[in-house]
Amino acid sequence: IQQLRNEGRQQRERNQQREQKQQKEQKLLIKQRESEQEPSILQQLINAAVEAEKRTTEALVNQKDQQIEQLQRQIFNIQIELSNANREVFGLRIRLDEEIELNKKNQQINEENSEINKIKNFDRLFQTAKLKHQEKLDNISNNDIDIEINKNNINNYSSNNHIIESSNDLLKNIENS
């Protein structure tokens, strides 16, 4: 009887252990199914964090994309401004080259005019000297004419004097006779 009791008890313990094991397995299976069907709070938090990170990343990417687009527009505008500035610089360079050429031509003309003015001044001085020389020659010529006139006057005076003396001599001779 004792042995039967022991065997019965052992059988009950085994049955109980088997039942507990089955219950544990069922609970585990239920938990596993529940976890497969419905995520746990931790999993939900993880999923929410991943989703939030995804959204944040997308927002940052969108923001970065917008910033990149804005920077690209600014770069494009700067390139246009730079191109316009280069055109202006090119135009200014052409004008500067033209001004340099014009200044060179003006300098050359000024040098030529300076030479012409020197020649004109020399010509004026030469003409003035020529006129003064001509005046001197005219004066010399006039002096020569005056000398001739004076000689003639002296000759005439001498001749008149001689005639007067002769006439006086004749008168004296007439009076004496």
Tab-separated table of C-alpha atoms in Angstrom:
chain	number	residue	atom	x	y	z
A	1	ILE	CA	0.000	0.000	0.000
A	2	GLN	CA	2.805	2.188	0.900
A	3	GLN	CA	4.414	1.457	-2.340
A	4	LEU	CA	1.235	2.151	-4.212
A	5	ARG	CA	0.844	5.336	-2.318
A	6	ASN	CA	4.399	6.264	-3.196
A	7	GLU	CA	3.838	5.398	-6.807
A	8	GLY	CA	0.555	7.306	-6.804
A	9	ARG	CA	2.209	10.286	-5.227
A	10	GLN	CA	5.084	10.084	-7.680
A	11	GLN	CA	2.619	9.780	-10.516
A	12	ARG	CA	0.738	12.825	-9.235
A	13	GLU	CA	3.971	14.777	-8.909
A	14	ARG	CA	4.942	13.774	-12.396
A	15	ASN	CA	1.502	14.679	-13.659
A	16	GLN	CA	1.660	17.932	-11.776
A	17	GLN	CA	5.119	18.645	-13.138
A	18	ARG	CA	3.923	17.760	-16.624
A	19	GLU	CA	0.891	19.949	-16.184
A	20	GLN	CA	3.023	22.814	-14.874
A	21	LYS	CA	5.383	22.296	-17.754
A	22	GLN	CA	2.488	22.301	-20.217
A	23	GLN	CA	1.044	25.419	-18.594
A	24	LYS	CA	4.425	27.120	-18.794
A	25	GLU	CA	4.742	26.084	-22.433
A	26	GLN	CA	1.229	27.322	-23.154
A	27	LYS	CA	1.901	30.612	-21.375
A	28	LEU	CA	5.139	30.919	-23.269
A	29	LEU	CA	3.374	30.066	-26.520
A	30	ILE	CA	0.631	32.601	-25.747
A	31	LYS	CA	3.206	35.234	-24.911
A	32	GLN	CA	5.084	34.422	-28.078
A	33	ARG	CA	1.910	34.655	-30.152
A	34	GLU	CA	0.926	37.871	-28.409
A	35	SER	CA	4.336	39.330	-28.985
A	36	GLU	CA	4.167	38.266	-32.625
A	37	GLN	CA	0.707	39.700	-33.090
A	38	GLU	CA	0.963	42.760	-30.890
A	39	PRO	CA	4.285	44.429	-30.247
A	40	SER	CA	5.274	45.020	-26.706
A	41	ILE	CA	5.435	48.512	-25.214
A	42	LEU	CA	9.198	48.434	-25.542
A	43	GLN	CA	8.861	47.426	-29.166
A	44	GLN	CA	6.270	50.173	-29.667
A	45	LEU	CA	8.653	52.709	-28.095
A	46	ILE	CA	11.475	51.460	-30.271
A	47	ASN	CA	9.225	51.639	-33.328
A	48	ALA	CA	8.087	55.127	-32.360
A	49	ALA	CA	11.693	56.240	-31.808
A	50	VAL	CA	12.727	54.755	-35.159
A	51	GLU	CA	9.779	56.478	-36.845
A	52	ALA	CA	10.571	59.770	-35.112
A	53	GLU	CA	14.214	59.438	-36.130
A	54	LYS	CA	13.119	58.664	-39.685
A	55	ARG	CA	10.859	61.734	-39.737
A	56	THR	CA	13.580	63.882	-38.169
A	57	THR	CA	16.089	62.581	-40.692
A	58	GLU	CA	13.621	63.212	-43.525
A	59	ALA	CA	12.929	66.698	-42.190
A	60	LEU	CA	16.651	67.370	-41.876
A	61	VAL	CA	17.246	65.958	-45.353
A	62	ASN	CA	14.415	68.114	-46.712
A	63	GLN	CA	15.778	71.118	-44.844
A	64	LYS	CA	19.284	70.365	-46.147
A	65	ASP	CA	17.848	69.892	-49.654
A	66	GLN	CA	16.096	73.252	-49.373
A	67	GLN	CA	19.283	74.846	-48.077
A	68	ILE	CA	21.235	73.237	-50.917
A	69	GLU	CA	18.669	74.487	-53.445
A	70	GLN	CA	18.823	77.950	-51.886
A	71	LEU	CA	22.631	77.873	-51.965
A	72	GLN	CA	22.531	76.658	-55.571
A	73	ARG	CA	20.216	79.565	-56.468
A	74	GLN	CA	22.550	81.955	-54.664
A	75	ILE	CA	25.550	80.435	-56.455
A	76	PHE	CA	23.705	80.749	-59.776
A	77	ASN	CA	22.844	84.397	-59.016
A	78	ILE	CA	26.437	85.054	-57.978
A	79	GLN	CA	27.632	83.415	-61.205
A	80	ILE	CA	25.290	85.679	-63.185
A	81	GLU	CA	26.548	88.723	-61.263
A	82	LEU	CA	30.125	87.556	-61.799
A	83	SER	CA	29.463	87.087	-65.505
A	84	ASN	CA	27.945	90.587	-65.686
A	85	ALA	CA	30.890	91.982	-63.728
A	86	ASN	CA	33.295	90.196	-66.078
A	87	ARG	CA	31.461	91.733	-69.042
A	88	GLU	CA	31.701	95.141	-67.393
A	89	VAL	CA	35.394	94.595	-66.659
A	90	PHE	CA	35.920	93.483	-70.269
A	91	GLY	CA	34.078	96.583	-71.483
A	92	LEU	CA	36.084	98.768	-69.117
A	93	ARG	CA	39.286	97.076	-70.281
A	94	ILE	CA	38.365	97.816	-73.900
A	95	ARG	CA	37.543	101.433	-72.982
A	96	LEU	CA	40.785	101.657	-71.016
A	97	ASP	CA	42.727	100.322	-74.009
A	98	GLU	CA	40.930	102.848	-76.225
A	99	GLU	CA	41.730	105.623	-73.734
A	100	ILE	CA	45.375	104.514	-73.639
A	101	GLU	CA	45.513	104.553	-77.449
A	102	LEU	CA	43.776	107.926	-77.528
A	103	ASN	CA	46.207	109.286	-74.926
A	104	LYS	CA	49.141	107.970	-76.970
A	105	LYS	CA	47.739	109.641	-80.091
A	106	ASN	CA	47.097	112.856	-78.147
A	107	GLN	CA	50.628	112.736	-76.760
A	108	GLN	CA	51.996	112.201	-80.260
A	109	ILE	CA	49.846	115.068	-81.579
A	110	ASN	CA	50.999	117.248	-78.674
A	111	GLU	CA	54.627	116.413	-79.452
A	112	GLU	CA	54.043	117.178	-83.132
A	113	ASN	CA	52.258	120.407	-82.192
A	114	SER	CA	55.148	121.268	-79.898
A	115	GLU	CA	57.569	120.753	-82.778
A	116	ILE	CA	55.310	122.797	-85.077
A	117	ASN	CA	55.107	125.550	-82.444
A	118	LYS	CA	58.896	125.504	-82.086
A	119	ILE	CA	59.216	125.833	-85.865
A	120	LYS	CA	56.580	128.612	-85.899
A	121	ASN	CA	58.357	130.410	-83.058
A	122	PHE	CA	61.680	130.006	-84.857
A	123	ASP	CA	60.041	131.249	-88.067
A	124	ARG	CA	58.571	134.266	-86.236
A	125	LEU	CA	61.968	135.016	-84.719
A	126	PHE	CA	63.566	134.561	-88.127
A	127	GLN	CA	60.969	136.817	-89.782
A	128	THR	CA	61.447	139.401	-87.026
A	129	ALA	CA	65.216	139.245	-87.453
A	130	LYS	CA	64.780	139.421	-91.221
A	131	LEU	CA	62.533	142.473	-90.869
A	132	LYS	CA	64.999	144.139	-88.511
A	133	HIS	CA	67.822	143.294	-90.900
A	134	GLN	CA	65.754	144.698	-93.790
A	135	GLU	CA	65.055	147.830	-91.762
A	136	LYS	CA	68.773	148.176	-91.145
A	137	LEU	CA	69.455	147.658	-94.839
A	138	ASP	CA	66.735	150.187	-95.669
A	139	ASN	CA	68.259	152.602	-93.153
A	140	ILE	CA	71.681	152.042	-94.653
A	141	SER	CA	70.233	152.543	-98.106
A	142	ASN	CA	68.391	155.662	-96.930
A	143	ASN	CA	71.629	156.857	-95.331
A	144	ASP	CA	73.415	156.252	-98.619
A	145	ILE	CA	70.686	158.230	-100.411
A	146	ASP	CA	70.941	160.972	-97.788
A	147	ILE	CA	74.700	160.990	-98.227
A	148	GLU	CA	74.245	161.264	-101.984
A	149	ILE	CA	71.710	164.049	-101.511
A	150	ASN	CA	74.044	165.751	-99.108
A	151	LYS	CA	76.903	165.358	-101.598
A	152	ASN	CA	74.681	166.770	-104.292
A	153	ASN	CA	73.627	169.565	-101.979
A	154	ILE	CA	77.248	170.250	-101.144
A	155	ASN	CA	78.119	170.151	-104.815
A	156	ASN	CA	75.192	172.392	-105.596
A	157	TYR	CA	76.187	174.676	-102.748
A	158	SER	CA	79.730	174.709	-103.964
A	159	SER	CA	78.573	175.272	-107.458
A	160	ASN	CA	76.173	177.972	-106.342
A	161	ASN	CA	78.914	179.480	-104.256
A	162	HIS	CA	81.206	179.424	-107.224
A	163	ILE	CA	78.524	181.026	-109.389
A	164	ILE	CA	77.879	183.632	-106.729
A	165	GLU	CA	81.590	184.365	-106.458
A	166	SER	CA	81.851	184.517	-110.172
A	167	SER	CA	78.839	186.772	-110.312
A	168	ASN	CA	80.317	188.922	-107.574
A	169	ASP	CA	83.583	189.044	-109.433
A	170	LEU	CA	81.779	190.046	-112.540
A	171	LEU	CA	79.871	192.754	-110.713
A	172	LYS	CA	83.080	194.066	-109.239
A	173	ASN	CA	84.640	194.034	-112.627
A	174	ILE	CA	81.694	195.849	-114.049
A	175	GLU	CA	81.728	198.377	-111.288
A	176	ASN	CA	85.427	198.885	-111.672
A	177	SER	CA	85.165	199.361	-115.311
